[in-house]
Amino acid sequence: MTAQEAFSALQRSPDDAAVFELHGASMANHDRLFEEFSQRMSFPEYFGKNWPALQDCLDDLTWIPAAGSYLLVIHEWADVLSECERDRPVLERILYDVGSMWAQGPESMIAPFNTLLVSD
């Protein structure tokens, strides 16, 4: 998706959507990726800065106000994990699994959780 397409999608987001924008240029390695997620999504202090902890936090989101939907926009996708590209599929799988979990979770928790990967 291009930056223009992402901007257009953001404009159509429902009013009760929680939108988080992250920047791939700030996520060239694991440490920086975990820091960017933590800062942009206001993860709790107990976030362990590893893959399982990232998935746990994305599966939970109880520290932010409940929303009708969640949209994660990752700009500069080509720059994400550029220093360790072999691990990018791990992140992709986590994002896929989180979206599926939110779509199929307990009825009281079902909410769309989508990720836009933007190549600016």
CSV table of N, CA and C in Angstrom, one decimal:
chain,number,residue,atom,x,y,z
A,1,MET,N,0.8,-1.2,0.0
A,1,MET,CA,0.0,0.0,0.0
A,1,MET,C,0.9,1.2,0.0
A,2,THR,N,0.5,2.2,-0.8
A,2,THR,CA,1.3,3.5,-0.8
A,2,THR,C,0.9,4.4,0.3
A,3,ALA,N,1.6,5.4,0.6
A,3,ALA,CA,1.3,6.4,1.6
A,3,ALA,C,0.0,7.1,1.3
A,4,GLN,N,-0.3,7.4,0.1
A,4,GLN,CA,-1.6,8.0,-0.3
A,4,GLN,C,-2.7,7.1,0.0
A,5,GLU,N,-2.6,5.8,-0.3
A,5,GLU,CA,-3.7,4.9,0.0
A,5,GLU,C,-3.9,4.7,1.5
A,6,ALA,N,-2.8,4.7,2.2
A,6,ALA,CA,-2.9,4.6,3.7
A,6,ALA,C,-3.6,5.9,4.2
A,7,PHE,N,-3.2,7.0,3.8
A,7,PHE,CA,-3.9,8.3,4.2
A,7,PHE,C,-5.4,8.2,3.9
A,8,SER,N,-5.7,7.8,2.8
A,8,SER,CA,-7.1,7.7,2.4
A,8,SER,C,-7.9,6.7,3.3
A,9,ALA,N,-7.3,5.6,3.6
A,9,ALA,CA,-7.9,4.6,4.5
A,9,ALA,C,-8.0,5.2,5.9
A,10,LEU,N,-7.0,6.0,6.4
A,10,LEU,CA,-7.1,6.6,7.7
A,10,LEU,C,-8.3,7.6,7.8
A,11,GLN,N,-8.5,8.3,6.7
A,11,GLN,CA,-9.6,9.3,6.6
A,11,GLN,C,-11.0,8.6,6.7
A,12,ARG,N,-11.0,7.3,6.3
A,12,ARG,CA,-12.3,6.6,6.4
A,12,ARG,C,-12.5,5.8,7.7
A,13,SER,N,-11.5,5.9,8.6
A,13,SER,CA,-11.6,5.1,9.9
A,13,SER,C,-12.8,5.6,10.7
A,14,PRO,N,-13.5,4.7,11.3
A,14,PRO,CA,-14.6,5.1,12.1
A,14,PRO,C,-14.1,6.0,13.3
A,15,ASP,N,-15.0,6.8,13.8
A,15,ASP,CA,-14.7,7.7,14.9
A,15,ASP,C,-14.2,7.0,16.1
A,16,ASP,N,-14.7,5.8,16.3
A,16,ASP,CA,-14.3,5.0,17.6
A,16,ASP,C,-13.1,4.1,17.3
A,17,ALA,N,-12.4,4.3,16.3
A,17,ALA,CA,-11.2,3.5,16.0
A,17,ALA,C,-10.0,4.1,16.7
A,18,ALA,N,-9.2,3.2,17.2
A,18,ALA,CA,-7.9,3.5,17.8
A,18,ALA,C,-6.8,3.3,16.7
A,19,VAL,N,-6.2,4.4,16.3
A,19,VAL,CA,-5.2,4.3,15.2
A,19,VAL,C,-3.8,4.6,15.8
A,20,PHE,N,-2.9,3.7,15.5
A,20,PHE,CA,-1.5,3.8,15.9
A,20,PHE,C,-0.6,3.8,14.7
A,21,GLU,N,0.2,4.8,14.6
A,21,GLU,CA,1.1,5.0,13.5
A,21,GLU,C,2.6,4.7,14.0
A,22,LEU,N,3.3,3.8,13.3
A,22,LEU,CA,4.6,3.5,13.6
A,22,LEU,C,5.5,3.7,12.4
A,23,HIS,N,6.8,3.9,12.6
A,23,HIS,CA,7.7,4.3,11.5
A,23,HIS,C,8.8,3.2,11.4
A,24,GLY,N,8.8,2.6,10.2
A,24,GLY,CA,9.8,1.6,9.9
A,24,GLY,C,11.2,2.0,10.1
A,25,ALA,N,11.5,3.3,9.7
A,25,ALA,CA,12.8,3.8,9.9
A,25,ALA,C,13.3,3.8,11.3
A,26,SER,N,12.4,3.7,12.2
A,26,SER,CA,12.7,3.7,13.7
A,26,SER,C,12.7,2.2,14.2
A,27,MET,N,12.6,1.3,13.3
A,27,MET,CA,12.5,-0.1,13.7
A,27,MET,C,13.5,-1.0,12.9
A,28,ALA,N,14.7,-0.6,12.7
A,28,ALA,CA,15.7,-1.3,11.9
A,28,ALA,C,16.2,-2.6,12.6
A,29,ASN,N,16.1,-2.7,13.9
A,29,ASN,CA,16.5,-3.9,14.6
A,29,ASN,C,15.5,-4.2,15.7
A,30,HIS,N,15.7,-5.3,16.4
A,30,HIS,CA,14.8,-5.8,17.4
A,30,HIS,C,14.6,-4.7,18.5
A,31,ASP,N,15.6,-4.3,19.1
A,31,ASP,CA,15.5,-3.3,20.2
A,31,ASP,C,14.7,-2.1,19.8
A,32,ARG,N,15.0,-1.6,18.6
A,32,ARG,CA,14.3,-0.3,18.2
A,32,ARG,C,12.9,-0.6,17.8
A,33,LEU,N,12.6,-1.8,17.2
A,33,LEU,CA,11.2,-2.2,16.9
A,33,LEU,C,10.4,-2.3,18.2
A,34,PHE,N,10.9,-3.0,19.2
A,34,PHE,CA,10.2,-3.1,20.5
A,34,PHE,C,10.0,-1.8,21.1
A,35,GLU,N,10.9,-0.9,21.0
A,35,GLU,CA,10.8,0.5,21.6
A,35,GLU,C,9.8,1.3,20.9
A,36,GLU,N,9.8,1.2,19.5
A,36,GLU,CA,8.8,1.9,18.8
A,36,GLU,C,7.3,1.5,19.1
A,37,PHE,N,7.1,0.2,19.1
A,37,PHE,CA,5.8,-0.4,19.5
A,37,PHE,C,5.4,0.1,20.9
A,38,SER,N,6.4,0.0,21.8
A,38,SER,CA,6.1,0.4,23.2
A,38,SER,C,5.7,1.8,23.3
A,39,GLN,N,6.5,2.7,22.7
A,39,GLN,CA,6.2,4.1,22.8
A,39,GLN,C,4.9,4.5,22.1
A,40,ARG,N,4.8,4.1,20.8
A,40,ARG,CA,3.6,4.5,20.0
A,40,ARG,C,2.3,3.9,20.5
A,41,MET,N,2.4,2.8,21.2
A,41,MET,CA,1.1,2.1,21.6
A,41,MET,C,1.0,2.2,23.2
A,42,SER,N,1.9,2.9,23.8
A,42,SER,CA,1.9,3.1,25.3
A,42,SER,C,1.8,1.8,26.0
A,43,PHE,N,2.7,0.9,25.6
A,43,PHE,CA,2.7,-0.4,26.3
A,43,PHE,C,3.0,-0.2,27.8
A,44,PRO,N,2.5,-1.1,28.6
A,44,PRO,CA,2.8,-1.0,30.1
A,44,PRO,C,4.3,-1.2,30.4
A,45,GLU,N,4.7,-0.8,31.5
A,45,GLU,CA,6.1,-0.9,31.9
A,45,GLU,C,6.6,-2.3,31.9
A,46,TYR,N,5.7,-3.3,32.1
A,46,TYR,CA,6.1,-4.7,32.2
A,46,TYR,C,6.4,-5.3,30.9
A,47,PHE,N,6.2,-4.6,29.8
A,47,PHE,CA,6.5,-5.1,28.4
A,47,PHE,C,7.9,-5.7,28.4
A,48,GLY,N,8.1,-6.9,28.0
A,48,GLY,CA,9.4,-7.6,28.1
A,48,GLY,C,10.3,-7.4,26.9
A,49,LYS,N,9.9,-6.7,25.9
A,49,LYS,CA,10.7,-6.4,24.7
A,49,LYS,C,11.3,-7.6,24.1
A,50,ASN,N,10.4,-8.5,23.7
A,50,ASN,CA,10.7,-9.7,23.0
A,50,ASN,C,9.5,-10.1,22.2
A,51,TRP,N,9.6,-11.1,21.3
A,51,TRP,CA,8.5,-11.5,20.4
A,51,TRP,C,7.2,-11.9,21.2
A,52,PRO,N,7.4,-12.9,22.2
A,52,PRO,CA,6.2,-13.3,22.9
A,52,PRO,C,5.5,-12.1,23.7
A,53,ALA,N,6.3,-11.2,24.2
A,53,ALA,CA,5.7,-10.1,25.0
A,53,ALA,C,5.0,-9.1,24.0
A,54,LEU,N,5.6,-9.0,22.8
A,54,LEU,CA,4.9,-8.1,21.8
A,54,LEU,C,3.5,-8.7,21.5
A,55,GLN,N,3.5,-10.0,21.2
A,55,GLN,CA,2.2,-10.6,20.9
A,55,GLN,C,1.2,-10.5,22.1
A,56,ASP,N,1.7,-10.7,23.3
A,56,ASP,CA,0.9,-10.6,24.5
A,56,ASP,C,0.3,-9.2,24.6
A,57,CYS,N,1.1,-8.2,24.4
A,57,CYS,CA,0.6,-6.8,24.6
A,57,CYS,C,-0.5,-6.5,23.5
A,58,LEU,N,-0.2,-7.0,22.2
A,58,LEU,CA,-1.1,-6.7,21.1
A,58,LEU,C,-2.4,-7.5,21.3
A,59,ASP,N,-2.4,-8.6,21.9
A,59,ASP,CA,-3.6,-9.4,22.2
A,59,ASP,C,-4.4,-8.8,23.3
A,60,ASP,N,-3.8,-8.0,24.2
A,60,ASP,CA,-4.4,-7.5,25.4
A,60,ASP,C,-5.1,-6.1,25.2
A,61,LEU,N,-4.2,-5.1,25.1
A,61,LEU,CA,-4.6,-3.7,24.9
A,61,LEU,C,-5.6,-3.2,26.0
A,62,THR,N,-5.6,-3.8,27.2
A,62,THR,CA,-6.5,-3.3,28.2
A,62,THR,C,-6.1,-2.0,28.9
A,63,TRP,N,-4.8,-1.5,28.6
A,63,TRP,CA,-4.3,-0.3,29.2
A,63,TRP,C,-4.8,0.9,28.4
A,64,ILE,N,-5.4,0.7,27.2
A,64,ILE,CA,-5.9,1.8,26.4
A,64,ILE,C,-7.4,1.8,26.4
A,65,PRO,N,-8.0,2.9,26.2
A,65,PRO,CA,-9.5,2.9,26.2
A,65,PRO,C,-10.0,1.9,25.1
A,66,ALA,N,-11.0,1.2,25.4
A,66,ALA,CA,-11.6,0.3,24.5
A,66,ALA,C,-12.1,1.0,23.2
A,67,ALA,N,-11.9,0.4,22.1
A,67,ALA,CA,-12.3,1.0,20.8
A,67,ALA,C,-13.1,0.0,20.0
A,68,GLY,N,-13.9,0.6,19.0
A,68,GLY,CA,-14.7,-0.2,18.2
A,68,GLY,C,-13.8,-1.0,17.2
A,69,SER,N,-12.6,-0.5,16.9
A,69,SER,CA,-11.7,-1.1,16.0
A,69,SER,C,-10.3,-0.6,16.3
A,70,TYR,N,-9.3,-1.3,15.8
A,70,TYR,CA,-7.9,-0.9,16.0
A,70,TYR,C,-7.2,-1.0,14.6
A,71,LEU,N,-6.5,0.0,14.4
A,71,LEU,CA,-5.7,0.1,13.1
A,71,LEU,C,-4.3,0.4,13.4
A,72,LEU,N,-3.4,-0.4,13.0
A,72,LEU,CA,-2.0,-0.3,13.2
A,72,LEU,C,-1.4,0.1,11.8
A,73,VAL,N,-0.8,1.2,11.7
A,73,VAL,CA,-0.2,1.7,10.4
A,73,VAL,C,1.3,1.7,10.6
A,74,ILE,N,2.0,0.9,9.7
A,74,ILE,CA,3.5,0.8,9.8
A,74,ILE,C,4.0,1.5,8.5
A,75,HIS,N,4.5,2.7,8.6
A,75,HIS,CA,5.0,3.4,7.5
A,75,HIS,C,6.5,2.9,7.2
A,76,GLU,N,6.9,3.1,6.0
A,76,GLU,CA,8.3,2.7,5.6
A,76,GLU,C,8.6,1.2,5.9
A,77,TRP,N,7.6,0.4,5.5
A,77,TRP,CA,7.7,-1.0,5.8
A,77,TRP,C,9.0,-1.6,5.3
A,78,ALA,N,9.6,-1.2,4.2
A,78,ALA,CA,10.8,-1.8,3.8
A,78,ALA,C,12.0,-1.6,4.8
A,79,ASP,N,11.8,-0.6,5.6
A,79,ASP,CA,12.9,-0.3,6.6
A,79,ASP,C,12.8,-1.2,7.9
A,80,VAL,N,11.6,-1.8,8.1
A,80,VAL,CA,11.4,-2.6,9.3
A,80,VAL,C,12.3,-3.8,9.3
A,81,LEU,N,13.1,-3.9,10.4
A,81,LEU,CA,14.0,-5.0,10.6
A,81,LEU,C,15.0,-5.1,9.5
A,82,SER,N,15.4,-3.9,8.9
A,82,SER,CA,16.4,-3.9,7.8
A,82,SER,C,17.7,-4.5,8.2
A,83,GLU,N,18.1,-4.4,9.5
A,83,GLU,CA,19.3,-5.0,10.0
A,83,GLU,C,19.3,-6.5,10.3
A,84,CYS,N,18.1,-7.0,10.2
A,84,CYS,CA,17.9,-8.5,10.5
A,84,CYS,C,16.6,-8.9,9.8
A,85,GLU,N,16.6,-8.8,8.4
A,85,GLU,CA,15.5,-9.1,7.6
A,85,GLU,C,14.9,-10.5,7.8
A,86,ARG,N,15.7,-11.4,8.2
A,86,ARG,CA,15.3,-12.8,8.3
A,86,ARG,C,14.2,-12.9,9.4
A,87,ASP,N,14.1,-11.9,10.2
A,87,ASP,CA,13.1,-12.0,11.3
A,87,ASP,C,11.8,-11.2,11.0
A,88,ARG,N,11.7,-10.6,9.8
A,88,ARG,CA,10.5,-9.9,9.4
A,88,ARG,C,9.3,-10.8,9.4
A,89,PRO,N,9.5,-12.1,8.9
A,89,PRO,CA,8.3,-13.0,8.9
A,89,PRO,C,7.8,-13.3,10.3
A,90,VAL,N,8.6,-13.2,11.3
A,90,VAL,CA,8.1,-13.4,12.7
A,90,VAL,C,7.1,-12.3,13.0
A,91,LEU,N,7.5,-11.0,12.7
A,91,LEU,CA,6.6,-9.9,13.0
A,91,LEU,C,5.3,-10.1,12.1
A,92,GLU,N,5.5,-10.4,10.9
A,92,GLU,CA,4.3,-10.6,10.0
A,92,GLU,C,3.3,-11.6,10.6
A,93,ARG,N,3.9,-12.7,11.1
A,93,ARG,CA,3.0,-13.8,11.7
A,93,ARG,C,2.3,-13.3,13.0
A,94,ILE,N,3.1,-12.5,13.8
A,94,ILE,CA,2.4,-12.0,15.0
A,94,ILE,C,1.3,-11.1,14.6
A,95,LEU,N,1.5,-10.2,13.7
A,95,LEU,CA,0.4,-9.3,13.3
A,95,LEU,C,-0.8,-10.0,12.7
A,96,TYR,N,-0.5,-11.0,11.9
A,96,TYR,CA,-1.6,-11.9,11.4
A,96,TYR,C,-2.4,-12.6,12.5
A,97,ASP,N,-1.6,-13.2,13.4
A,97,ASP,CA,-2.3,-13.9,14.6
A,97,ASP,C,-3.1,-12.9,15.4
A,98,VAL,N,-2.5,-11.7,15.7
A,98,VAL,CA,-3.3,-10.8,16.5
A,98,VAL,C,-4.6,-10.3,15.8
A,99,GLY,N,-4.5,-10.1,14.5
A,99,GLY,CA,-5.7,-9.7,13.8
A,99,GLY,C,-6.8,-10.8,13.9
A,100,SER,N,-6.3,-12.1,13.7
A,100,SER,CA,-7.2,-13.2,13.8
A,100,SER,C,-7.8,-13.4,15.2
A,101,MET,N,-7.0,-13.2,16.2
A,101,MET,CA,-7.4,-13.3,17.6
A,101,MET,C,-8.5,-12.3,17.9
A,102,TRP,N,-8.3,-11.0,17.5
A,102,TRP,CA,-9.3,-10.0,17.8
A,102,TRP,C,-10.6,-10.3,17.0
A,103,ALA,N,-10.5,-10.9,15.9
A,103,ALA,CA,-11.7,-11.2,15.1
A,103,ALA,C,-12.5,-12.4,15.6
A,104,GLN,N,-11.8,-13.3,16.3
A,104,GLN,CA,-12.4,-14.5,16.7
A,104,GLN,C,-12.5,-14.7,18.2
A,105,GLY,N,-12.1,-13.7,19.0
A,105,GLY,CA,-12.0,-13.8,20.4
A,105,GLY,C,-13.4,-13.9,21.1
A,106,PRO,N,-13.4,-13.9,22.4
A,106,PRO,CA,-14.7,-13.9,23.1
A,106,PRO,C,-15.6,-12.8,22.6
A,107,GLU,N,-16.9,-13.0,22.6
A,107,GLU,CA,-17.8,-12.1,22.0
A,107,GLU,C,-17.6,-10.7,22.6
A,108,SER,N,-17.3,-10.6,23.8
A,108,SER,CA,-17.2,-9.3,24.5
A,108,SER,C,-15.9,-8.5,24.0
A,109,MET,N,-15.0,-9.3,23.3
A,109,MET,CA,-13.7,-8.6,22.9
A,109,MET,C,-13.6,-8.5,21.4
A,110,ILE,N,-14.6,-9.0,20.6
A,110,ILE,CA,-14.4,-9.0,19.2
A,110,ILE,C,-14.4,-7.6,18.7
A,111,ALA,N,-13.3,-7.2,18.0
A,111,ALA,CA,-13.2,-5.9,17.3
A,111,ALA,C,-12.2,-6.1,16.2
A,112,PRO,N,-12.4,-5.4,15.1
A,112,PRO,CA,-11.4,-5.5,14.0
A,112,PRO,C,-10.1,-4.9,14.5
A,113,PHE,N,-9.0,-5.7,14.2
A,113,PHE,CA,-7.6,-5.2,14.4
A,113,PHE,C,-6.9,-5.4,13.1
A,114,ASN,N,-6.7,-4.3,12.4
A,114,ASN,CA,-6.0,-4.4,11.1
A,114,ASN,C,-4.7,-3.7,11.1
A,115,THR,N,-3.8,-4.2,10.2
A,115,THR,CA,-2.5,-3.6,10.0
A,115,THR,C,-2.3,-3.2,8.6
A,116,LEU,N,-1.9,-2.0,8.4
A,116,LEU,CA,-1.5,-1.5,7.1
A,116,LEU,C,0.0,-1.4,7.0
A,117,LEU,N,0.6,-2.0,6.0
A,117,LEU,CA,2.0,-1.9,5.8
A,117,LEU,C,2.2,-1.0,4.6
A,118,VAL,N,2.8,0.2,4.9
A,118,VAL,CA,2.9,1.2,3.9
A,118,VAL,C,4.3,1.3,3.4
A,119,SER,N,4.5,1.3,2.1
A,119,SER,CA,5.8,1.6,1.5
A,119,SER,C,5.8,3.0,1.0
A,120,ASP,N,6.4,3.9,1.9
A,120,ASP,CA,6.5,5.3,1.5
A,120,ASP,C,7.6,5.6,0.5
